[in-house]
GROMACS .gro file of C-alpha atoms in nm:
model
  361
    1MET     CA    1   1.890   1.133   0.266
    2LYS     CA    2   1.832   0.782   0.157
    3ALA     CA    3   1.538   0.526   0.183
    4LEU     CA    4   1.481   0.169   0.153
    5ILE     CA    5   1.152   0.035   0.078
    6LEU     CA    6   1.090  -0.334   0.174
    7VAL     CA    7   0.923  -0.469  -0.166
    8GLY     CA    8   0.983  -0.829  -0.064
    9GLY     CA    9   0.725  -1.106  -0.123
   10PHE     CA   10   0.503  -1.264  -0.395
   11GLY     CA   11   0.192  -1.064  -0.291
   12THR     CA   12  -0.021  -1.373  -0.260
   13ARG     CA   13  -0.265  -1.189  -0.053
   14LEU     CA   14  -0.356  -0.969  -0.341
   15ARG     CA   15  -0.391  -1.213  -0.610
   16PRO     CA   16  -0.525  -1.210  -0.883
   17LEU     CA   17  -0.395  -0.856  -0.924
   18THR     CA   18  -0.028  -0.983  -0.861
   19LEU     CA   19  -0.041  -1.242  -1.129
   20SER     CA   20   0.010  -0.945  -1.360
   21TYR     CA   21   0.226  -0.717  -1.185
   22PRO     CA   22   0.441  -0.729  -0.876
   23LYS     CA   23   0.235  -0.573  -0.575
   24PRO     CA   24   0.404  -0.263  -0.529
   25LEU     CA   25   0.301  -0.176  -0.896
   26VAL     CA   26  -0.067  -0.260  -0.852
   27ASP     CA   27  -0.256   0.062  -0.885
   28PHE     CA   28  -0.400   0.230  -0.572
   29ALA     CA   29  -0.585   0.544  -0.602
   30ASN     CA   30  -0.472   0.561  -0.995
   31LYS     CA   31  -0.096   0.511  -0.922
   32PRO     CA   32   0.112   0.223  -0.834
   33MET     CA   33   0.128   0.162  -0.440
   34ILE     CA   34   0.485   0.241  -0.444
   35LEU     CA   35   0.475   0.567  -0.621
   36HIS     CA   36   0.272   0.710  -0.319
   37GLN     CA   37   0.577   0.654  -0.115
   38ILE     CA   38   0.846   0.738  -0.356
   39GLU     CA   39   0.673   1.068  -0.419
   40ALA     CA   40   0.657   1.151  -0.034
   41LEU     CA   41   1.017   1.082   0.020
   42GLU     CA   42   1.128   1.277  -0.285
   43ALA     CA   43   0.901   1.565  -0.136
   44ILE     CA   44   1.116   1.595   0.195
   45GLY     CA   45   1.450   1.560   0.013
   46VAL     CA   46   1.528   1.186  -0.007
   47THR     CA   47   1.771   1.158  -0.328
   48GLU     CA   48   1.811   0.792  -0.361
   49VAL     CA   49   1.554   0.510  -0.284
   50VAL     CA   50   1.682   0.147  -0.268
   51LEU     CA   51   1.419  -0.132  -0.332
   52ALA     CA   52   1.481  -0.431  -0.139
   53ILE     CA   53   1.337  -0.694  -0.358
   54SER     CA   54   1.320  -1.062  -0.436
   55TYR     CA   55   1.081  -1.108  -0.708
   56GLN     CA   56   1.057  -0.976  -1.047
   57PRO     CA   57   1.311  -0.721  -1.015
   58GLU     CA   58   1.321  -0.629  -1.401
   59GLY     CA   59   0.983  -0.540  -1.431
   60MET     CA   60   0.996  -0.314  -1.122
   61LEU     CA   61   1.314  -0.137  -1.262
   62ASN     CA   62   1.215  -0.063  -1.606
   63PHE     CA   63   0.879   0.069  -1.479
   64LEU     CA   64   1.055   0.291  -1.221
   65LYS     CA   65   1.300   0.420  -1.472
   66GLU     CA   66   1.072   0.691  -1.615
   67PHE     CA   67   0.985   0.801  -1.264
   68GLU     CA   68   1.344   0.837  -1.180
   69LYS     CA   69   1.358   1.096  -1.457
   70LYS     CA   70   1.015   1.263  -1.376
   71LEU     CA   71   1.093   1.290  -0.997
   72GLY     CA   72   1.475   1.339  -1.037
   73ILE     CA   73   1.549   1.078  -0.767
   74LYS     CA   74   1.780   0.762  -0.799
   75ILE     CA   75   1.603   0.441  -0.769
   76THR     CA   76   1.831   0.131  -0.720
   77CYS     CA   77   1.761  -0.227  -0.653
   78SER     CA   78   1.921  -0.453  -0.377
   79GLN     CA   79   1.799  -0.820  -0.483
   80GLU     CA   80   1.775  -1.106  -0.258
   81THR     CA   81   1.879  -1.458  -0.379
   82GLU     CA   82   1.668  -1.588  -0.089
   83PRO     CA   83   1.410  -1.437   0.144
   84LEU     CA   84   1.560  -1.249   0.387
   85GLY     CA   85   1.268  -1.140   0.620
   86THR     CA   86   1.236  -0.792   0.700
   87ALA     CA   87   1.593  -0.704   0.862
   88GLY     CA   88   1.809  -0.915   0.634
   89PRO     CA   89   1.740  -0.688   0.330
   90LEU     CA   90   1.910  -0.412   0.516
   91ALA     CA   91   2.233  -0.590   0.582
   92LEU     CA   92   2.238  -0.668   0.213
   93ALA     CA   93   2.177  -0.299   0.098
   94ARG     CA   94   2.434  -0.186   0.367
   95ASP     CA   95   2.684  -0.029   0.085
   96TYR     CA   96   2.385   0.152  -0.083
   97LEU     CA   97   2.284   0.289   0.254
   98VAL     CA   98   2.589   0.394   0.443
   99ASP     CA   99   2.782   0.679   0.293
  100GLY     CA  100   2.981   0.807   0.549
  101SER     CA  101   2.770   1.109   0.617
  102GLY     CA  102   2.611   0.967   0.938
  103GLU     CA  103   2.269   1.071   0.815
  104PRO     CA  104   1.978   0.846   0.933
  105PHE     CA  105   1.776   0.671   0.673
  106PHE     CA  106   1.406   0.573   0.604
  107VAL     CA  107   1.282   0.223   0.594
  108LEU     CA  108   0.924   0.147   0.463
  109ASN     CA  109   0.721  -0.144   0.401
  110SER     CA  110   0.585  -0.118   0.047
  111ASP     CA  111   0.211  -0.195   0.111
  112VAL     CA  112   0.133   0.081   0.374
  113ILE     CA  113  -0.079   0.385   0.280
  114SER     CA  114  -0.057   0.680   0.502
  115GLU     CA  115  -0.022   1.066   0.484
  116TYR     CA  116   0.353   0.986   0.533
  117PRO     CA  117   0.459   1.262   0.780
  118LEU     CA  118   0.813   1.208   0.721
  119LYS     CA  119   0.930   1.562   0.795
  120GLN     CA  120   0.785   1.544   1.131
  121MET     CA  121   0.964   1.212   1.191
  122ILE     CA  122   1.294   1.352   1.109
  123GLU     CA  123   1.229   1.636   1.365
  124PHE     CA  124   1.126   1.364   1.638
  125HIS     CA  125   1.435   1.151   1.573
  126LYS     CA  126   1.661   1.452   1.616
  127SER     CA  127   1.489   1.545   1.929
  128HIS     CA  128   1.514   1.219   2.120
  129GLY     CA  129   1.872   1.133   2.006
  130GLY     CA  130   1.813   0.765   2.014
  131GLU     CA  131   1.923   0.509   1.741
  132ALA     CA  132   1.615   0.434   1.573
  133SER     CA  133   1.235   0.583   1.558
  134ILE     CA  134   0.952   0.392   1.451
  135MET     CA  135   0.591   0.508   1.367
  136VAL     CA  136   0.296   0.365   1.540
  137THR     CA  137  -0.079   0.396   1.485
  138LYS     CA  138  -0.354   0.329   1.713
  139VAL     CA  139  -0.599   0.055   1.628
  140ASP     CA  140  -0.922  -0.062   1.782
  141GLU     CA  141  -0.859  -0.434   1.803
  142PRO     CA  142  -0.473  -0.457   1.939
  143SER     CA  143  -0.503  -0.830   2.015
  144LYS     CA  144  -0.466  -0.903   1.636
  145TYR     CA  145  -0.145  -0.727   1.645
  146GLY     CA  146   0.202  -0.677   1.777
  147VAL     CA  147   0.156  -0.392   2.036
  148VAL     CA  148   0.450  -0.124   2.105
  149VAL     CA  149   0.435  -0.051   2.470
  150MET     CA  150   0.598   0.281   2.515
  151GLU     CA  151   0.652   0.586   2.764
  152GLU     CA  152   0.376   0.830   2.656
  153SER     CA  153   0.537   1.175   2.720
  154THR     CA  154   0.888   1.084   2.561
  155GLY     CA  155   0.793   0.786   2.306
  156GLN     CA  156   1.057   0.570   2.459
  157VAL     CA  157   0.958   0.216   2.363
  158GLU     CA  158   0.959  -0.027   2.648
  159ARG     CA  159   0.884  -0.362   2.496
  160PHE     CA  160   0.669  -0.523   2.220
  161VAL     CA  161   0.401  -0.777   2.299
  162GLU     CA  162   0.259  -0.999   2.018
  163LYS     CA  163  -0.108  -1.027   2.003
  164PRO     CA  164  -0.172  -0.957   2.363
  165LYS     CA  165  -0.475  -1.143   2.542
  166LEU     CA  166  -0.491  -0.868   2.809
  167PHE     CA  167  -0.484  -0.504   2.717
  168VAL     CA  168  -0.146  -0.359   2.718
  169GLY     CA  169  -0.192  -0.048   2.483
  170ASN     CA  170  -0.341   0.012   2.156
  171LYS     CA  171  -0.049   0.132   1.935
  172ILE     CA  172   0.106  -0.081   1.657
  173ASN     CA  173   0.398  -0.074   1.433
  174ALA     CA  174   0.295   0.123   1.125
  175GLY     CA  175   0.583  -0.002   0.938
  176ILE     CA  176   0.779   0.334   0.878
  177TYR     CA  177   1.112   0.368   1.032
  178LEU     CA  178   1.396   0.617   1.053
  179LEU     CA  179   1.718   0.432   1.163
  180ASP     CA  180   2.086   0.572   1.216
  181PRO     CA  181   2.357   0.374   1.023
  182SER     CA  182   2.480   0.232   1.371
  183ALA     CA  183   2.168   0.035   1.376
  184LEU     CA  184   2.313  -0.158   1.087
  185ASP     CA  185   2.570  -0.327   1.302
  186ARG     CA  186   2.326  -0.499   1.484
  187ILE     CA  187   2.174  -0.678   1.176
  188GLU     CA  188   2.333  -1.002   1.030
  189LEU     CA  189   2.310  -1.090   0.660
  190ARG     CA  190   2.069  -1.396   0.713
  191PRO     CA  191   1.668  -1.429   0.733
  192THR     CA  192   1.582  -1.221   1.027
  193SER     CA  193   1.312  -0.993   1.139
  194ILE     CA  194   1.346  -0.623   1.223
  195GLU     CA  195   1.017  -0.633   1.438
  196LYS     CA  196   1.097  -0.942   1.651
  197GLU     CA  197   1.486  -0.945   1.670
  198VAL     CA  198   1.629  -0.614   1.606
  199PHE     CA  199   1.384  -0.346   1.752
  200PRO     CA  200   1.365  -0.527   2.104
  201LYS     CA  201   1.714  -0.527   2.134
  202ILE     CA  202   1.742  -0.167   2.066
  203ALA     CA  203   1.436  -0.095   2.310
  204LYS     CA  204   1.629  -0.267   2.565
  205GLU     CA  205   1.923  -0.045   2.565
  206LYS     CA  206   1.658   0.247   2.564
  207LYS     CA  207   1.767   0.362   2.216
  208LEU     CA  208   1.432   0.295   2.028
  209TYR     CA  209   1.157   0.569   2.018
  210ALA     CA  210   0.811   0.554   1.883
  211MET     CA  211   0.611   0.848   1.714
  212VAL     CA  212   0.233   0.852   1.693
  213LEU     CA  213   0.145   0.870   1.349
  214PRO     CA  214  -0.119   1.167   1.262
  215GLY     CA  215  -0.374   1.092   1.008
  216PHE     CA  216  -0.510   0.771   0.874
  217TRP     CA  217  -0.310   0.440   0.814
  218MET     CA  218  -0.370   0.111   0.625
  219ASP     CA  219  -0.182  -0.191   0.526
  220ILE     CA  220  -0.351  -0.248   0.180
  221GLY     CA  221  -0.180  -0.596   0.110
  222GLN     CA  222  -0.525  -0.747   0.081
  223PRO     CA  223  -0.836  -0.687  -0.081
  224ARG     CA  224  -1.086  -0.603   0.210
  225ASP     CA  225  -0.801  -0.367   0.359
  226TYR     CA  226  -0.732  -0.211   0.016
  227ILE     CA  227  -1.096  -0.094  -0.015
  228THR     CA  228  -1.097   0.029   0.330
  229GLY     CA  229  -0.754   0.197   0.259
  230LEU     CA  230  -0.896   0.367  -0.057
  231ARG     CA  231  -1.192   0.523   0.163
  232LEU     CA  232  -0.950   0.650   0.428
  233TYR     CA  233  -0.707   0.787   0.148
  234LEU     CA  234  -0.993   0.975  -0.046
  235ASP     CA  235  -1.118   1.108   0.297
  236SER     CA  236  -0.764   1.251   0.359
  237LEU     CA  237  -0.778   1.432   0.013
  238LYS     CA  238  -1.126   1.570   0.111
  239LYS     CA  239  -0.978   1.714   0.427
  240LYS     CA  240  -0.685   1.856   0.235
  241SER     CA  241  -0.956   2.018  -0.022
  242SER     CA  242  -0.746   1.837  -0.297
  243PRO     CA  243  -0.825   1.958  -0.654
  244LYS     CA  244  -0.766   1.591  -0.733
  245LEU     CA  245  -1.117   1.472  -0.647
  246SER     CA  246  -1.403   1.498  -0.894
  247PHE     CA  247  -1.718   1.684  -0.839
  248GLY     CA  248  -2.059   1.690  -1.055
  249PRO     CA  249  -2.435   1.613  -1.025
  250HIS     CA  250  -2.344   1.229  -1.100
  251ILE     CA  251  -2.090   1.229  -0.815
  252ILE     CA  252  -2.166   1.133  -0.450
  253GLY     CA  253  -1.912   1.167  -0.189
  254ASN     CA  254  -1.523   1.115  -0.248
  255VAL     CA  255  -1.438   1.004  -0.612
  256LEU     CA  256  -1.120   1.012  -0.818
  257VAL     CA  257  -1.159   1.008  -1.211
  258ASP     CA  258  -0.860   1.007  -1.429
  259GLU     CA  259  -0.891   1.289  -1.680
  260SER     CA  260  -0.845   1.047  -1.977
  261ALA     CA  261  -1.147   0.836  -1.858
  262THR     CA  262  -1.496   0.882  -2.012
  263ILE     CA  263  -1.826   0.863  -1.819
  264GLY     CA  264  -2.170   0.852  -1.995
  265GLU     CA  265  -2.516   1.001  -1.929
  266GLY     CA  266  -2.703   0.910  -1.608
  267CYS     CA  267  -2.438   0.745  -1.411
  268LEU     CA  268  -2.407   0.762  -1.016
  269ILE     CA  269  -2.076   0.741  -0.883
  270GLY     CA  270  -1.950   0.718  -0.519
  271PRO     CA  271  -1.883   0.720  -0.269
  272ASP     CA  272  -1.491   0.604  -0.236
  273VAL     CA  273  -1.441   0.513  -0.599
  274ALA     CA  274  -1.131   0.561  -0.814
  275ILE     CA  275  -1.156   0.536  -1.204
  276GLY     CA  276  -0.833   0.487  -1.379
  277PRO     CA  277  -0.673   0.607  -1.720
  278ARG     CA  278  -0.848   0.542  -2.040
  279CYS     CA  279  -1.152   0.368  -1.853
  280VAL     CA  280  -1.497   0.382  -2.031
  281VAL     CA  281  -1.808   0.405  -1.829
  282GLU     CA  282  -2.119   0.378  -2.028
  283SER     CA  283  -2.436   0.534  -1.950
  284GLY     CA  284  -2.680   0.429  -1.634
  285VAL     CA  285  -2.370   0.260  -1.459
  286ARG     CA  286  -2.399   0.277  -1.057
  287LEU     CA  287  -2.037   0.255  -0.876
  288SER     CA  288  -1.965   0.259  -0.516
  289ARG     CA  289  -1.661   0.149  -0.298
  290CYS     CA  290  -1.457   0.030  -0.578
  291THR     CA  291  -1.142   0.051  -0.786
  292VAL     CA  292  -1.166   0.042  -1.174
  293MET     CA  293  -0.801   0.015  -1.316
  294ARG     CA  294  -0.679   0.161  -1.631
  295GLY     CA  295  -0.840   0.054  -1.951
  296VAL     CA  296  -1.178  -0.097  -1.812
  297ARG     CA  297  -1.505  -0.082  -1.996
  298ILE     CA  298  -1.816  -0.093  -1.809
  299LYS     CA  299  -2.117  -0.124  -2.006
  300LYS     CA  300  -2.456   0.038  -1.988
  301HIS     CA  301  -2.647   0.012  -1.631
  302ALA     CA  302  -2.402  -0.219  -1.487
  303CYS     CA  303  -2.373  -0.193  -1.098
  304ILE     CA  304  -2.031  -0.242  -0.905
  305SER     CA  305  -1.953  -0.225  -0.538
  306SER     CA  306  -1.719  -0.340  -0.290
  307SER     CA  307  -1.493  -0.483  -0.561
  308ILE     CA  308  -1.180  -0.427  -0.765
  309ILE     CA  309  -1.184  -0.431  -1.128
  310GLY     CA  310  -0.835  -0.524  -1.285
  311TRP     CA  311  -0.682  -0.374  -1.610
  312HIS     CA  312  -0.818  -0.385  -1.933
  313SER     CA  313  -1.147  -0.587  -1.802
  314THR     CA  314  -1.498  -0.574  -1.939
  315VAL     CA  315  -1.828  -0.560  -1.727
  316GLY     CA  316  -2.112  -0.648  -1.942
  317GLN     CA  317  -2.467  -0.468  -1.969
  318TRP     CA  318  -2.707  -0.503  -1.676
  319ALA     CA  319  -2.434  -0.689  -1.483
  320ARG     CA  320  -2.398  -0.691  -1.110
  321VAL     CA  321  -2.057  -0.737  -0.939
  322GLU     CA  322  -2.044  -0.698  -0.557
  323ASN     CA  323  -1.910  -0.824  -0.221
  324MET     CA  324  -1.535  -0.838  -0.273
  325THR     CA  325  -1.537  -0.948  -0.619
  326ILE     CA  326  -1.180  -0.926  -0.763
  327LEU     CA  327  -1.112  -0.936  -1.146
  328GLY     CA  328  -0.771  -0.994  -1.259
  329GLU     CA  329  -0.626  -0.840  -1.570
  330ASP     CA  330  -0.815  -0.878  -1.897
  331VAL     CA  331  -1.138  -1.059  -1.721
  332HIS     CA  332  -1.480  -1.019  -1.927
  333VAL     CA  333  -1.787  -1.039  -1.750
  334GLY     CA  334  -2.095  -1.115  -1.986
  335ASP     CA  335  -2.422  -0.917  -1.965
  336GLU     CA  336  -2.668  -0.968  -1.709
  337ILE     CA  337  -2.411  -1.176  -1.506
  338TYR     CA  338  -2.403  -1.163  -1.138
  339THR     CA  339  -2.084  -1.220  -0.931
  340ASN     CA  340  -2.082  -1.253  -0.562
  341GLY     CA  341  -1.738  -1.250  -0.422
  342GLY     CA  342  -1.583  -1.408  -0.728
  343VAL     CA  343  -1.207  -1.393  -0.740
  344VAL     CA  344  -1.138  -1.441  -1.116
  345LEU     CA  345  -0.774  -1.494  -1.252
  346PRO     CA  346  -0.668  -1.303  -1.566
  347HIS     CA  347  -0.761  -1.356  -1.919
  348LYS     CA  348  -1.126  -1.524  -1.832
  349GLU     CA  349  -1.445  -1.481  -1.986
  350ILE     CA  350  -1.755  -1.493  -1.723
  351LYS     CA  351  -2.053  -1.650  -1.894
  352SER     CA  352  -2.237  -1.765  -1.600
  353SER     CA  353  -2.320  -1.580  -1.258
  354ILE     CA  354  -2.111  -1.664  -0.935
  355LEU     CA  355  -2.369  -1.693  -0.672
  356LYS     CA  356  -2.118  -1.739  -0.376
  357PRO     CA  357  -1.742  -1.650  -0.323
  358GLU     CA  358  -1.518  -1.866  -0.508
  359ILE     CA  359  -1.184  -1.863  -0.692
  360VAL     CA  360  -1.237  -1.898  -1.094
  361MET     CA  361  -0.946  -2.024  -1.240
   0.00000   0.00000   0.00000
């Protein structure tokens, strides 16, 4: 089987982290976002992953070459010269995806995190005999999204309603699809949307089916959702009794600590924290609801909550970092500094407190 991952855009919503790395290579729960997907695809027997990419392809491919060897999966790039939306890239990658076997292929959005029930999706797709399957997830506020209206018993999709004012349903597109090769005949090589142009046509012909995603789902393409996604991901690890979670007298709730990180005396860590490779957390530090990426140093008695600390940054002694502060790569926060929702671009030194949310360039 094959799969295409829509890598696409510039990752503007996740700046300043995407100023250093393309969004799919930004760490989530101690490994690049895209690796969560590639590993899930490899686990169910996908042998080739095509990345539909328009930005920084060299960096992506060089990085993924080592995982190609590790996972024994072929990773190729289909590069756009102009942005082609969410459907155009499928037409561009047609030669990679169609091999004459007639097997369906997966399409995934690169910033979606879930338990990836791909095996169940294959069974569902075979059972209904339609041309395309989409994964849907239930949400509390459907008026913020495009809602998928479907026949509950069979999963057959009737129509799509964009940001409905009146309640028509609570299921939205989760960005994971399984398509027959014939679906590619519907897509032209031009900027086009799979959600707004291709799927409604297939639904009209009663060949589109939706499967309700079991477990959690999050689009982690912006900082607040990234932090929520981390909580949901760690929670799912706990439900599976995953050995990856860390335990100890200094840990509260679900915490992920890379084995190469060091943690000092008298710290209190958790809930919902990921500490990356080669991090140094000195004594008396308090961490909650945050991600600390590889090579970060957090000095004594610092306190970090609801924030993302980018690669190789430093947080000074007694510093306080909170309220969706995002530090880019190699940012150094001085001793006793307070930052309240600061978004700090890479390679900066913060010598005075950031009292209200602002961008530091």
